[in-house]
Amino acid sequence: MPEPIKLKQVVDAMEPISDMAIAYYHRPTGTIVEVPTAEGMDLSMDVDLDAPLDELPEWQRELVTWIRRVDEHRDEFVGLPDRFEINEWNMMASFAASLEDDKQAADLDDAIRGSGAFGRFKGYVHRHGLGDAWYAFRNAEYERIARGWCEFNEIPFEL
């Protein structure tokens, strides 16, 4: 059985989650691996996952190798929370609601409505000196999600 994973490693692996890679916890080794996605490999065409590796273009081989490994050993890999499970927009709304200054809370809540919400939110936070408070709040939320994910998946962790 691997050593408990550091919760910070889980949080760090969750933060850059995008359409470019999927992060997995590998149970046998206790490590986190990032598997590139088609978008991350800049694939503009379908990939034949059944083709022999030596018949694939070199730039597709890494992707296919990882996809096969995860698929063949599915019980060894646990996907980390993705951006939909993390839902940073909800974090921004919760942060706005947590502010003691009612005007700032209302203004920030308005800022996250509609197109461009993330940019307006970050602009407001920095203009009003709330950057440190926002990043502390955000980090605590990521840690809460990571802790819940570890517990749900019975993955031993330490702080």
Short mmCIF file of N, CA and C in Angstrom, two decimals:
data_model
loop_
_atom_site.label_atom_id
_atom_site.label_comp_id
_atom_site.label_asym_id
_atom_site.label_seq_id
_atom_site.Cartn_x
_atom_site.Cartn_y
_atom_site.Cartn_z
N MET A 1 0.85 -1.19 0.00
CA MET A 1 0.00 0.00 0.00
C MET A 1 0.89 1.24 0.00
N PRO A 2 0.59 2.19 -0.87
CA PRO A 2 1.43 3.39 -0.93
C PRO A 2 1.25 4.28 0.29
N GLU A 3 2.23 5.15 0.48
CA GLU A 3 2.15 6.14 1.55
C GLU A 3 0.96 7.07 1.29
N PRO A 4 0.42 7.69 2.34
CA PRO A 4 -0.66 8.66 2.11
C PRO A 4 -0.17 9.80 1.22
N ILE A 5 -1.04 10.25 0.36
CA ILE A 5 -0.70 11.36 -0.53
C ILE A 5 -0.87 12.67 0.24
N LYS A 6 -0.04 13.62 -0.06
CA LYS A 6 -0.16 14.95 0.55
C LYS A 6 -1.36 15.65 -0.09
N LEU A 7 -2.21 16.21 0.75
CA LEU A 7 -3.41 16.88 0.26
C LEU A 7 -3.04 18.01 -0.70
N LYS A 8 -1.91 18.67 -0.47
CA LYS A 8 -1.46 19.74 -1.36
C LYS A 8 -1.19 19.22 -2.76
N GLN A 9 -0.70 17.97 -2.88
CA GLN A 9 -0.47 17.40 -4.21
C GLN A 9 -1.79 17.25 -4.96
N VAL A 10 -2.83 16.84 -4.26
CA VAL A 10 -4.15 16.70 -4.89
C VAL A 10 -4.65 18.07 -5.32
N VAL A 11 -4.55 19.05 -4.42
CA VAL A 11 -5.01 20.41 -4.74
C VAL A 11 -4.23 20.95 -5.94
N ASP A 12 -2.91 20.80 -5.93
CA ASP A 12 -2.09 21.31 -7.03
C ASP A 12 -2.47 20.66 -8.36
N ALA A 13 -2.81 19.38 -8.33
CA ALA A 13 -3.18 18.68 -9.56
C ALA A 13 -4.58 19.09 -10.04
N MET A 14 -5.44 19.50 -9.11
CA MET A 14 -6.79 19.92 -9.48
C MET A 14 -6.79 21.30 -10.11
N GLU A 15 -5.93 22.19 -9.64
CA GLU A 15 -5.99 23.58 -10.07
C GLU A 15 -5.83 23.81 -11.56
N PRO A 16 -4.89 23.16 -12.23
CA PRO A 16 -4.76 23.47 -13.66
C PRO A 16 -5.69 22.67 -14.56
N ILE A 17 -6.65 21.99 -13.96
CA ILE A 17 -7.52 21.13 -14.77
C ILE A 17 -8.19 21.96 -15.86
N SER A 18 -8.11 21.44 -17.05
CA SER A 18 -8.70 22.08 -18.22
C SER A 18 -9.07 21.00 -19.21
N ASP A 19 -9.32 21.40 -20.41
CA ASP A 19 -9.62 20.43 -21.46
C ASP A 19 -8.36 19.81 -22.03
N MET A 20 -7.19 20.20 -21.53
CA MET A 20 -5.92 19.72 -22.07
C MET A 20 -5.45 18.41 -21.47
N ALA A 21 -5.91 18.11 -20.25
CA ALA A 21 -5.47 16.88 -19.59
C ALA A 21 -6.50 16.46 -18.55
N ILE A 22 -6.46 15.19 -18.21
CA ILE A 22 -7.27 14.66 -17.14
C ILE A 22 -6.30 14.12 -16.10
N ALA A 23 -6.49 14.50 -14.85
CA ALA A 23 -5.61 14.04 -13.78
C ALA A 23 -6.23 12.83 -13.10
N TYR A 24 -5.38 11.84 -12.85
CA TYR A 24 -5.80 10.61 -12.18
C TYR A 24 -4.88 10.33 -10.99
N TYR A 25 -5.44 9.72 -9.97
CA TYR A 25 -4.66 9.16 -8.89
C TYR A 25 -4.42 7.70 -9.25
N HIS A 26 -3.17 7.26 -9.21
CA HIS A 26 -2.82 5.89 -9.54
C HIS A 26 -2.66 5.13 -8.22
N ARG A 27 -3.62 4.27 -7.91
CA ARG A 27 -3.66 3.58 -6.61
C ARG A 27 -2.38 2.79 -6.29
N PRO A 28 -1.86 1.98 -7.23
CA PRO A 28 -0.68 1.17 -6.88
C PRO A 28 0.55 1.98 -6.47
N THR A 29 0.73 3.14 -7.07
CA THR A 29 1.94 3.92 -6.77
C THR A 29 1.67 5.10 -5.84
N GLY A 30 0.39 5.46 -5.66
CA GLY A 30 0.07 6.61 -4.82
C GLY A 30 0.46 7.93 -5.45
N THR A 31 0.55 7.96 -6.77
CA THR A 31 0.96 9.18 -7.46
C THR A 31 -0.19 9.71 -8.31
N ILE A 32 -0.04 10.95 -8.70
CA ILE A 32 -1.01 11.57 -9.60
C ILE A 32 -0.36 11.68 -10.97
N VAL A 33 -1.10 11.27 -11.97
CA VAL A 33 -0.62 11.37 -13.35
C VAL A 33 -1.61 12.22 -14.13
N GLU A 34 -1.09 12.98 -15.07
CA GLU A 34 -1.93 13.75 -15.96
C GLU A 34 -1.89 13.10 -17.33
N VAL A 35 -3.06 12.74 -17.82
CA VAL A 35 -3.19 12.10 -19.11
C VAL A 35 -3.67 13.14 -20.10
N PRO A 36 -2.91 13.36 -21.18
CA PRO A 36 -3.34 14.37 -22.15
C PRO A 36 -4.63 13.95 -22.84
N THR A 37 -5.44 14.92 -23.15
CA THR A 37 -6.66 14.66 -23.92
C THR A 37 -6.37 14.98 -25.38
N ALA A 38 -7.34 14.70 -26.23
CA ALA A 38 -7.19 15.03 -27.64
C ALA A 38 -6.92 16.52 -27.81
N GLU A 39 -7.61 17.36 -27.01
CA GLU A 39 -7.40 18.81 -27.11
C GLU A 39 -5.98 19.17 -26.66
N GLY A 40 -5.52 18.49 -25.61
CA GLY A 40 -4.18 18.76 -25.10
C GLY A 40 -3.10 18.33 -26.05
N MET A 41 -3.38 17.33 -26.85
CA MET A 41 -2.41 16.86 -27.84
C MET A 41 -2.58 17.59 -29.16
N ASP A 42 -3.54 18.52 -29.20
CA ASP A 42 -3.80 19.31 -30.40
C ASP A 42 -4.15 18.41 -31.58
N LEU A 43 -5.05 17.48 -31.31
CA LEU A 43 -5.47 16.57 -32.37
C LEU A 43 -6.63 17.18 -33.12
N SER A 44 -6.52 17.24 -34.41
CA SER A 44 -7.60 17.80 -35.21
C SER A 44 -8.40 16.71 -35.91
N MET A 45 -8.06 15.47 -35.63
CA MET A 45 -8.80 14.38 -36.26
C MET A 45 -9.01 13.27 -35.24
N ASP A 46 -9.91 12.34 -35.58
CA ASP A 46 -10.14 11.20 -34.70
C ASP A 46 -8.88 10.37 -34.59
N VAL A 47 -8.72 9.75 -33.44
CA VAL A 47 -7.57 8.89 -33.18
C VAL A 47 -8.07 7.46 -33.19
N ASP A 48 -7.39 6.59 -33.92
CA ASP A 48 -7.73 5.17 -33.95
C ASP A 48 -7.07 4.51 -32.75
N LEU A 49 -7.86 4.29 -31.70
CA LEU A 49 -7.31 3.75 -30.46
C LEU A 49 -6.92 2.28 -30.58
N ASP A 50 -7.38 1.61 -31.62
CA ASP A 50 -7.07 0.19 -31.79
C ASP A 50 -5.87 -0.05 -32.70
N ALA A 51 -5.38 0.98 -33.34
CA ALA A 51 -4.26 0.81 -34.27
C ALA A 51 -2.98 0.49 -33.51
N PRO A 52 -2.11 -0.33 -34.09
CA PRO A 52 -0.80 -0.56 -33.47
C PRO A 52 -0.06 0.78 -33.34
N LEU A 53 0.64 0.95 -32.21
CA LEU A 53 1.32 2.23 -31.96
C LEU A 53 2.26 2.61 -33.10
N ASP A 54 2.97 1.64 -33.65
CA ASP A 54 3.94 1.99 -34.71
C ASP A 54 3.26 2.42 -36.01
N GLU A 55 1.95 2.24 -36.11
CA GLU A 55 1.22 2.71 -37.28
C GLU A 55 0.62 4.10 -37.08
N LEU A 56 0.70 4.59 -35.86
CA LEU A 56 0.15 5.92 -35.57
C LEU A 56 1.23 6.98 -35.77
N PRO A 57 0.80 8.18 -36.13
CA PRO A 57 1.78 9.27 -36.18
C PRO A 57 2.39 9.44 -34.78
N GLU A 58 3.64 9.82 -34.75
CA GLU A 58 4.36 9.94 -33.47
C GLU A 58 3.62 10.83 -32.49
N TRP A 59 3.01 11.91 -32.98
CA TRP A 59 2.35 12.86 -32.10
C TRP A 59 1.07 12.31 -31.48
N GLN A 60 0.58 11.13 -31.90
CA GLN A 60 -0.60 10.52 -31.30
C GLN A 60 -0.25 9.39 -30.33
N ARG A 61 0.97 8.93 -30.35
CA ARG A 61 1.34 7.74 -29.58
C ARG A 61 1.22 7.92 -28.08
N GLU A 62 1.66 9.05 -27.55
CA GLU A 62 1.58 9.27 -26.11
C GLU A 62 0.12 9.24 -25.63
N LEU A 63 -0.74 9.93 -26.36
CA LEU A 63 -2.15 9.97 -26.02
C LEU A 63 -2.74 8.56 -26.02
N VAL A 64 -2.51 7.82 -27.09
CA VAL A 64 -3.08 6.48 -27.21
C VAL A 64 -2.53 5.55 -26.14
N THR A 65 -1.24 5.67 -25.85
CA THR A 65 -0.64 4.84 -24.80
C THR A 65 -1.32 5.08 -23.46
N TRP A 66 -1.53 6.34 -23.10
CA TRP A 66 -2.18 6.66 -21.83
C TRP A 66 -3.63 6.23 -21.82
N ILE A 67 -4.34 6.48 -22.88
CA ILE A 67 -5.75 6.08 -22.94
C ILE A 67 -5.88 4.58 -22.76
N ARG A 68 -5.03 3.83 -23.43
CA ARG A 68 -5.06 2.36 -23.30
C ARG A 68 -4.72 1.93 -21.88
N ARG A 69 -3.71 2.54 -21.30
CA ARG A 69 -3.28 2.15 -19.95
C ARG A 69 -4.41 2.38 -18.94
N VAL A 70 -5.03 3.55 -19.01
CA VAL A 70 -6.12 3.85 -18.09
C VAL A 70 -7.30 2.91 -18.35
N ASP A 71 -7.61 2.68 -19.62
CA ASP A 71 -8.75 1.81 -19.96
C ASP A 71 -8.51 0.37 -19.53
N GLU A 72 -7.30 -0.13 -19.73
CA GLU A 72 -6.98 -1.53 -19.38
C GLU A 72 -6.87 -1.75 -17.88
N HIS A 73 -6.54 -0.72 -17.15
CA HIS A 73 -6.34 -0.83 -15.69
C HIS A 73 -7.25 0.15 -14.96
N ARG A 74 -8.49 0.22 -15.38
CA ARG A 74 -9.44 1.21 -14.86
C ARG A 74 -9.53 1.19 -13.33
N ASP A 75 -9.42 0.02 -12.72
CA ASP A 75 -9.53 -0.07 -11.27
C ASP A 75 -8.33 0.55 -10.55
N GLU A 76 -7.24 0.80 -11.26
CA GLU A 76 -6.05 1.40 -10.66
C GLU A 76 -6.08 2.92 -10.67
N PHE A 77 -6.93 3.51 -11.50
CA PHE A 77 -6.95 4.95 -11.69
C PHE A 77 -8.25 5.56 -11.18
N VAL A 78 -8.12 6.65 -10.44
CA VAL A 78 -9.29 7.38 -9.96
C VAL A 78 -9.17 8.80 -10.48
N GLY A 79 -10.14 9.24 -11.26
CA GLY A 79 -10.11 10.58 -11.80
C GLY A 79 -10.27 11.63 -10.72
N LEU A 80 -9.42 12.65 -10.76
CA LEU A 80 -9.56 13.76 -9.83
C LEU A 80 -10.78 14.59 -10.21
N PRO A 81 -11.29 15.38 -9.28
CA PRO A 81 -12.43 16.24 -9.62
C PRO A 81 -12.11 17.10 -10.84
N ASP A 82 -13.08 17.20 -11.73
CA ASP A 82 -12.86 18.02 -12.92
C ASP A 82 -13.41 19.42 -12.69
N ARG A 83 -13.29 20.26 -13.70
CA ARG A 83 -13.68 21.66 -13.53
C ARG A 83 -15.17 21.82 -13.26
N PHE A 84 -15.99 20.83 -13.68
CA PHE A 84 -17.42 20.91 -13.41
C PHE A 84 -17.71 20.57 -11.95
N GLU A 85 -16.96 19.62 -11.40
CA GLU A 85 -17.11 19.28 -9.99
C GLU A 85 -16.55 20.38 -9.09
N ILE A 86 -15.51 21.04 -9.55
CA ILE A 86 -14.90 22.10 -8.76
C ILE A 86 -15.78 23.35 -8.80
N ASN A 87 -16.28 23.72 -9.95
CA ASN A 87 -17.22 24.83 -10.14
C ASN A 87 -16.76 26.13 -9.49
N GLU A 88 -15.79 26.74 -10.11
CA GLU A 88 -15.22 27.96 -9.56
C GLU A 88 -16.22 29.12 -9.55
N TRP A 89 -17.22 29.10 -10.42
CA TRP A 89 -18.24 30.15 -10.38
C TRP A 89 -18.97 30.10 -9.05
N ASN A 90 -19.31 28.89 -8.58
CA ASN A 90 -19.96 28.77 -7.27
C ASN A 90 -19.05 29.27 -6.15
N MET A 91 -17.75 29.05 -6.30
CA MET A 91 -16.81 29.58 -5.31
C MET A 91 -16.88 31.09 -5.27
N MET A 92 -16.93 31.71 -6.45
CA MET A 92 -16.99 33.17 -6.51
C MET A 92 -18.27 33.67 -5.85
N ALA A 93 -19.40 33.01 -6.11
CA ALA A 93 -20.67 33.41 -5.51
C ALA A 93 -20.62 33.24 -3.99
N SER A 94 -20.04 32.15 -3.53
CA SER A 94 -19.93 31.93 -2.08
C SER A 94 -19.02 32.96 -1.44
N PHE A 95 -17.94 33.31 -2.13
CA PHE A 95 -17.03 34.34 -1.60
C PHE A 95 -17.77 35.66 -1.48
N ALA A 96 -18.52 36.04 -2.52
CA ALA A 96 -19.27 37.29 -2.49
C ALA A 96 -20.24 37.29 -1.30
N ALA A 97 -20.92 36.18 -1.10
CA ALA A 97 -21.89 36.08 0.00
C ALA A 97 -21.21 36.11 1.36
N SER A 98 -19.93 35.75 1.42
CA SER A 98 -19.22 35.71 2.70
C SER A 98 -18.71 37.07 3.15
N LEU A 99 -18.73 38.06 2.26
CA LEU A 99 -18.18 39.37 2.61
C LEU A 99 -19.05 40.07 3.65
N GLU A 100 -18.41 40.70 4.61
CA GLU A 100 -19.14 41.41 5.67
C GLU A 100 -19.71 42.74 5.17
N ASP A 101 -19.04 43.38 4.24
CA ASP A 101 -19.50 44.64 3.68
C ASP A 101 -20.62 44.34 2.68
N ASP A 102 -21.86 44.72 3.04
CA ASP A 102 -23.02 44.39 2.20
C ASP A 102 -22.93 44.99 0.80
N LYS A 103 -22.39 46.19 0.68
CA LYS A 103 -22.28 46.82 -0.64
C LYS A 103 -21.28 46.05 -1.50
N GLN A 104 -20.12 45.71 -0.92
CA GLN A 104 -19.14 44.93 -1.67
C GLN A 104 -19.72 43.57 -2.08
N ALA A 105 -20.44 42.95 -1.16
CA ALA A 105 -21.04 41.65 -1.45
C ALA A 105 -22.02 41.75 -2.62
N ALA A 106 -22.85 42.78 -2.60
CA ALA A 106 -23.84 42.98 -3.68
C ALA A 106 -23.15 43.33 -4.99
N ASP A 107 -22.16 44.21 -4.94
CA ASP A 107 -21.44 44.59 -6.15
C ASP A 107 -20.72 43.38 -6.76
N LEU A 108 -20.10 42.59 -5.92
CA LEU A 108 -19.38 41.43 -6.41
C LEU A 108 -20.36 40.39 -6.96
N ASP A 109 -21.50 40.24 -6.30
CA ASP A 109 -22.51 39.32 -6.80
C ASP A 109 -23.01 39.77 -8.18
N ASP A 110 -23.18 41.07 -8.37
CA ASP A 110 -23.58 41.60 -9.68
C ASP A 110 -22.49 41.35 -10.72
N ALA A 111 -21.24 41.46 -10.31
CA ALA A 111 -20.11 41.32 -11.25
C ALA A 111 -20.04 39.93 -11.85
N ILE A 112 -20.55 38.93 -11.16
CA ILE A 112 -20.42 37.56 -11.67
C ILE A 112 -21.63 37.11 -12.49
N ARG A 113 -22.46 38.03 -12.84
CA ARG A 113 -23.64 37.71 -13.66
C ARG A 113 -23.33 37.97 -15.13
N GLY A 114 -23.68 37.03 -15.97
CA GLY A 114 -23.55 37.22 -17.42
C GLY A 114 -22.17 36.92 -17.96
N SER A 115 -22.04 37.19 -19.23
CA SER A 115 -20.79 36.94 -19.96
C SER A 115 -19.65 37.79 -19.39
N GLY A 116 -18.48 37.19 -19.28
CA GLY A 116 -17.32 37.90 -18.77
C GLY A 116 -17.24 37.93 -17.25
N ALA A 117 -18.00 37.07 -16.59
CA ALA A 117 -18.08 37.08 -15.13
C ALA A 117 -16.73 36.90 -14.45
N PHE A 118 -15.91 35.97 -14.97
CA PHE A 118 -14.64 35.70 -14.31
C PHE A 118 -13.72 36.91 -14.36
N GLY A 119 -13.66 37.57 -15.49
CA GLY A 119 -12.81 38.75 -15.63
C GLY A 119 -13.29 39.90 -14.75
N ARG A 120 -14.60 40.13 -14.74
CA ARG A 120 -15.14 41.20 -13.89
C ARG A 120 -14.90 40.90 -12.42
N PHE A 121 -15.08 39.65 -12.04
CA PHE A 121 -14.86 39.25 -10.65
C PHE A 121 -13.42 39.54 -10.24
N LYS A 122 -12.49 39.05 -11.03
CA LYS A 122 -11.07 39.24 -10.68
C LYS A 122 -10.70 40.71 -10.67
N GLY A 123 -11.22 41.48 -11.61
CA GLY A 123 -10.95 42.91 -11.63
C GLY A 123 -11.47 43.59 -10.38
N TYR A 124 -12.69 43.27 -9.98
CA TYR A 124 -13.29 43.87 -8.79
C TYR A 124 -12.49 43.51 -7.54
N VAL A 125 -12.16 42.23 -7.42
CA VAL A 125 -11.41 41.74 -6.25
C VAL A 125 -10.09 42.49 -6.10
N HIS A 126 -9.39 42.67 -7.20
CA HIS A 126 -8.09 43.35 -7.12
C HIS A 126 -8.22 44.85 -6.93
N ARG A 127 -9.20 45.47 -7.55
CA ARG A 127 -9.40 46.92 -7.38
C ARG A 127 -9.78 47.28 -5.94
N HIS A 128 -10.46 46.37 -5.26
CA HIS A 128 -10.96 46.66 -3.92
C HIS A 128 -10.14 45.98 -2.81
N GLY A 129 -8.95 45.53 -3.15
CA GLY A 129 -8.05 44.98 -2.15
C GLY A 129 -8.52 43.67 -1.52
N LEU A 130 -9.28 42.90 -2.27
CA LEU A 130 -9.80 41.64 -1.75
C LEU A 130 -9.04 40.43 -2.26
N GLY A 131 -7.94 40.66 -2.96
CA GLY A 131 -7.20 39.57 -3.57
C GLY A 131 -6.74 38.52 -2.57
N ASP A 132 -6.13 38.94 -1.46
CA ASP A 132 -5.65 37.97 -0.48
C ASP A 132 -6.80 37.16 0.11
N ALA A 133 -7.90 37.85 0.41
CA ALA A 133 -9.06 37.16 0.98
C ALA A 133 -9.65 36.16 -0.02
N TRP A 134 -9.72 36.56 -1.30
CA TRP A 134 -10.25 35.67 -2.33
C TRP A 134 -9.38 34.42 -2.49
N TYR A 135 -8.08 34.61 -2.58
CA TYR A 135 -7.20 33.46 -2.80
C TYR A 135 -7.18 32.53 -1.58
N ALA A 136 -7.28 33.08 -0.39
CA ALA A 136 -7.37 32.24 0.82
C ALA A 136 -8.68 31.45 0.80
N PHE A 137 -9.77 32.11 0.43
CA PHE A 137 -11.08 31.45 0.34
C PHE A 137 -11.03 30.34 -0.72
N ARG A 138 -10.50 30.68 -1.88
CA ARG A 138 -10.42 29.73 -2.99
C ARG A 138 -9.56 28.53 -2.61
N ASN A 139 -8.42 28.77 -2.00
CA ASN A 139 -7.54 27.67 -1.58
C ASN A 139 -8.23 26.76 -0.57
N ALA A 140 -8.97 27.35 0.36
CA ALA A 140 -9.70 26.55 1.36
C ALA A 140 -10.77 25.70 0.67
N GLU A 141 -11.41 26.25 -0.35
CA GLU A 141 -12.43 25.49 -1.08
C GLU A 141 -11.80 24.33 -1.86
N TYR A 142 -10.68 24.59 -2.50
CA TYR A 142 -9.98 23.50 -3.21
C TYR A 142 -9.57 22.41 -2.23
N GLU A 143 -9.08 22.81 -1.07
CA GLU A 143 -8.67 21.82 -0.07
C GLU A 143 -9.88 21.03 0.43
N ARG A 144 -11.01 21.69 0.63
CA ARG A 144 -12.23 21.00 1.05
C ARG A 144 -12.67 19.98 0.01
N ILE A 145 -12.63 20.36 -1.26
CA ILE A 145 -13.01 19.45 -2.34
C ILE A 145 -12.03 18.27 -2.40
N ALA A 146 -10.74 18.56 -2.30
CA ALA A 146 -9.73 17.50 -2.34
C ALA A 146 -9.89 16.52 -1.18
N ARG A 147 -10.14 17.06 -0.01
CA ARG A 147 -10.33 16.21 1.18
C ARG A 147 -11.56 15.31 0.98
N GLY A 148 -12.64 15.87 0.52
CA GLY A 148 -13.86 15.10 0.27
C GLY A 148 -13.64 14.02 -0.78
N TRP A 149 -12.89 14.37 -1.83
CA TRP A 149 -12.59 13.41 -2.89
C TRP A 149 -11.76 12.25 -2.34
N CYS A 150 -10.73 12.56 -1.54
CA CYS A 150 -9.91 11.50 -0.94
C CYS A 150 -10.76 10.60 -0.05
N GLU A 151 -11.56 11.20 0.79
CA GLU A 151 -12.39 10.41 1.70
C GLU A 151 -13.38 9.53 0.93
N PHE A 152 -14.05 10.10 -0.05
CA PHE A 152 -15.03 9.35 -0.85
C PHE A 152 -14.37 8.16 -1.56
N ASN A 153 -13.17 8.36 -2.07
CA ASN A 153 -12.47 7.32 -2.82
C ASN A 153 -11.55 6.45 -1.95
N GLU A 154 -11.62 6.67 -0.63
CA GLU A 154 -10.82 5.91 0.33
C GLU A 154 -9.33 5.96 -0.01
N ILE A 155 -8.87 7.15 -0.30
CA ILE A 155 -7.47 7.40 -0.61
C ILE A 155 -6.82 8.02 0.62
N PRO A 156 -5.84 7.35 1.19
CA PRO A 156 -5.20 7.90 2.39
C PRO A 156 -4.46 9.20 2.06
N PHE A 157 -4.62 10.18 2.93
CA PHE A 157 -3.96 11.48 2.70
C PHE A 157 -3.46 12.04 4.01
N GLU A 158 -2.55 12.98 3.89
CA GLU A 158 -2.05 13.71 5.04
C GLU A 158 -1.93 15.17 4.65
N LEU A 159 -1.95 16.01 5.66
CA LEU A 159 -1.85 17.46 5.39
C LEU A 159 -0.45 17.86 5.04
#
